[in-house]
Steps between C-alpha positions, in 0.01 A plus 500: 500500500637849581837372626493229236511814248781752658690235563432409071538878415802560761694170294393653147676819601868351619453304219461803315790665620740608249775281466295240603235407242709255285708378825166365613356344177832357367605136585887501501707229452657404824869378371665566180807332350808751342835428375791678602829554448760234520776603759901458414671244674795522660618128617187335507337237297169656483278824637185622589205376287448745195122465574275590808160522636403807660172487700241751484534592877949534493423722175324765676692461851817560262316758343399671869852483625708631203271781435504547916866536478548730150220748672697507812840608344349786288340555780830535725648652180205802569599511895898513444447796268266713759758407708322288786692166406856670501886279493599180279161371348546237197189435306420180296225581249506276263666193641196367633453172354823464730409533844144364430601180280813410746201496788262313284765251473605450878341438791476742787672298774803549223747761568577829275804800539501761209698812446375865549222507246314292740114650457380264334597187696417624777152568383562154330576327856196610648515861696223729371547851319404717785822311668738566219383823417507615884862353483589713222400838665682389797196481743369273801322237309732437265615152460830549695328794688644760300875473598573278157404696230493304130768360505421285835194356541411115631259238507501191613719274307568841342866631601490810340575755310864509533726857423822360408554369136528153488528420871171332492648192360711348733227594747222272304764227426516523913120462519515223269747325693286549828167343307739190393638495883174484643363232278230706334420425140511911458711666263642825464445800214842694546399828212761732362553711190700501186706760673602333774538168310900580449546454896793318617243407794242337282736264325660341913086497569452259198835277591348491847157451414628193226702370743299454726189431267271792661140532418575848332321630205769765418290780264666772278197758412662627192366801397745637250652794689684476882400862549615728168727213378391231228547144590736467157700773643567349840506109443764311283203233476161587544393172460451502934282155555852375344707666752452225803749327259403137703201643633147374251381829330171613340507822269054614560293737285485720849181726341238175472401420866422105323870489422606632842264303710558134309895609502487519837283205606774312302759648648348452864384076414918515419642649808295299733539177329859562641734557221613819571485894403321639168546757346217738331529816291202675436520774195299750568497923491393766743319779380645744732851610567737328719386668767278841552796690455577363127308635258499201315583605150862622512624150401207392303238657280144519554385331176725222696227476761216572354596193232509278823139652660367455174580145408609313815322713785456158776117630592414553136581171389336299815182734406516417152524139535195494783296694294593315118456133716136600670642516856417819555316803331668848447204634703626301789832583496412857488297484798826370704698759347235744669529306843865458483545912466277564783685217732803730370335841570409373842790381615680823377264699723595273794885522422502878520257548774665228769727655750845480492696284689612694823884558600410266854489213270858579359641157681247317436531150388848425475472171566208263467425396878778649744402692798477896525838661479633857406652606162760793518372778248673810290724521851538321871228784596239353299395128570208329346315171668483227242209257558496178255 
């Protein structure tokens, strides 16, 4: 009767909605099947499959989480420039299908250390937005409580974030070796760049981690430039899933999150099957400069990257096959893209508004569970009380 009828009329209008007319009266497919590129082999009989099946329900979570995390660097682009994010702040538009696929492809008792253009995996890892963003303007609720910055945030089984070139490595090799130590079938993603792939330090973590046949998937995101210098210009070889020399190697279309993710479930069924360390090189590009200080186009033109947006942008081509293979409809993908920029906007609005941190909590957690002790400051006037 009458409730019978507003409820009828009230269901006619959401389904009337814009955006949300065809959503409701299409049937999608719920898995489609794509081929994808074969990886180069470095010391290994055979790959990753060349084909894949991508469900319905991973398409748009994909979809969700790379869009989440291109949104949030333009949007920390916008804050950096007004001047509320200020310091070292490396931005990876663009390399999406990288922090998204690797986590596709792992499981999240499985341990992860990057370098400084950490946004993404941190998102990737599981801390929200409002966290990372809150981090970035250095305030209270930031992930690390606003003492880290973006260079140094955590999660857990998420070791940062880490400000030194390179020095990352030995550090996951170490994490490795604990997972193997404790008897955990866990592995270790140890991440670095083609600029810091030269390191004398990276070469004793592979004899270490070969020795002593480490779960360690050891990752080179190579983006073509380590900051304003091309990889041809800094590498003898830039052929680096080759450079583990004994070490396995896969070279991995970095800009399809397929490739990334079945790369690195490969990779992962490898290490903890106990033969050893891998090694991975994604190819992939940032859209932005080195860091917010680099302009970006100094060392490479802008026809350069708008070549690579145009044909091998990672969120295009995930939309493009959804859409072409009836897993999704463009109406649908624009109605994340709406919720994704307010999730953005929101958390913005939260990581200018939250206090700052106060100059009490200077001390503060220096170590992990210790008792309260004091912390000399500036001079042996000033003491701060540290409290884990």
């Amino acid at each position: 009767t009458r409730e019978v009828e507003v409820a009828v009329s009230r269901d006619c209008a959401t389904a009337l909605q814009p955006g949300r007319v065809l959503v409701a009266s299409r049937n999608f497919a719920n898995d489609a099947t794509f081929e994808i590129k074969k990886c180069d082999l470095h010391r290994l009989e055979e790959g990753p499959p060349v084909t894949t099946v991508l469900t319905r329900e991973d398409g748009l979570k994909y979809y969700r989480m790379m869009q989440t995390v291109r949104r949030m660097e333009l949007k920390a682009d916008q804050l950096y420039k007004q001047k509320i994010i200020r310091g070292f702040c490396h931005l990876c538009d663009g390399q999406e299908a990288c922090c998204v696929g690797l986590e596709a492809g792992i499981n999240p008792t499985d341990h992860l250390i990057t370098a400084y253009r950490a946004h993404g995996f941190t998102f990737t890892r599981g801390l929200s937005v409002r966290e990372i963003l809150a981090e970035l303007t250095g305030r209270k609720g930031g992930c690390a409580k606003g003492k880290g910055g973006s260079m140094h945030m955590y999660a857990k089984n998420f070791y940062g974030g880490n400000g030194i070139v390179g020095a990352q490595v030995p550090l996951g090799a170490g994490i490795a070796l604990a997972c193997k130590y404790n008897g955990k079938d866990e592995v270790c993603l140890t991440l670095y760049g083609d600029g810091a792939a030269n390191q004398g330090q990276i070469f004793e973590a592979y004899n270490m981690a070969a020795l002593w046949k480490l779960p360690c998937i050891f990752i080179c995101e190579n983006n073509r430039y380590g900051m304003g210098t091309s990889v041809e210009r800094a590498a003898a070889s830039t052929d680096y899933y080759k450079r583990g020399d004994f070490i396995p190697g896969l070279r991995v279309d970095g800009m399809d999150i397929l490739c990334v993710r079945e790369a690195t479930k490969f990779a992962a069924a490898y290490c903890r099957s106990g033969k050893g360390p891998i090694l991975m090189e994604l190819q992939t590009y940032r859209y932005h400069g080195h860091s917010m200080s680099d302009p970006g186009v100094s060392y490479r033109t802008r026809e350069e990257i708008q070549e690579v947006r145009s044909k091998s942008d990672p969120i295009m081509l995930l939309k493009d096959r959804m859409v072409n293979s009836n897993l999704a409809s463009v109406e649908e993908l624009k109605e994340i893209d709406v919720e994704v920029r307010k999730e953005i906007e929101d958390a913005a609005q939260f990581a200018t508004a939250d206090p700052e941190p106060p100059l009490e909590e200077l001390g503060y957690h220096i170590y992990s569970s210790d008792p309260p002790f004091e912390v000399r400051g500036a001079n042996q006037w000033i003491k701060f009380k540290s409290v884990s």
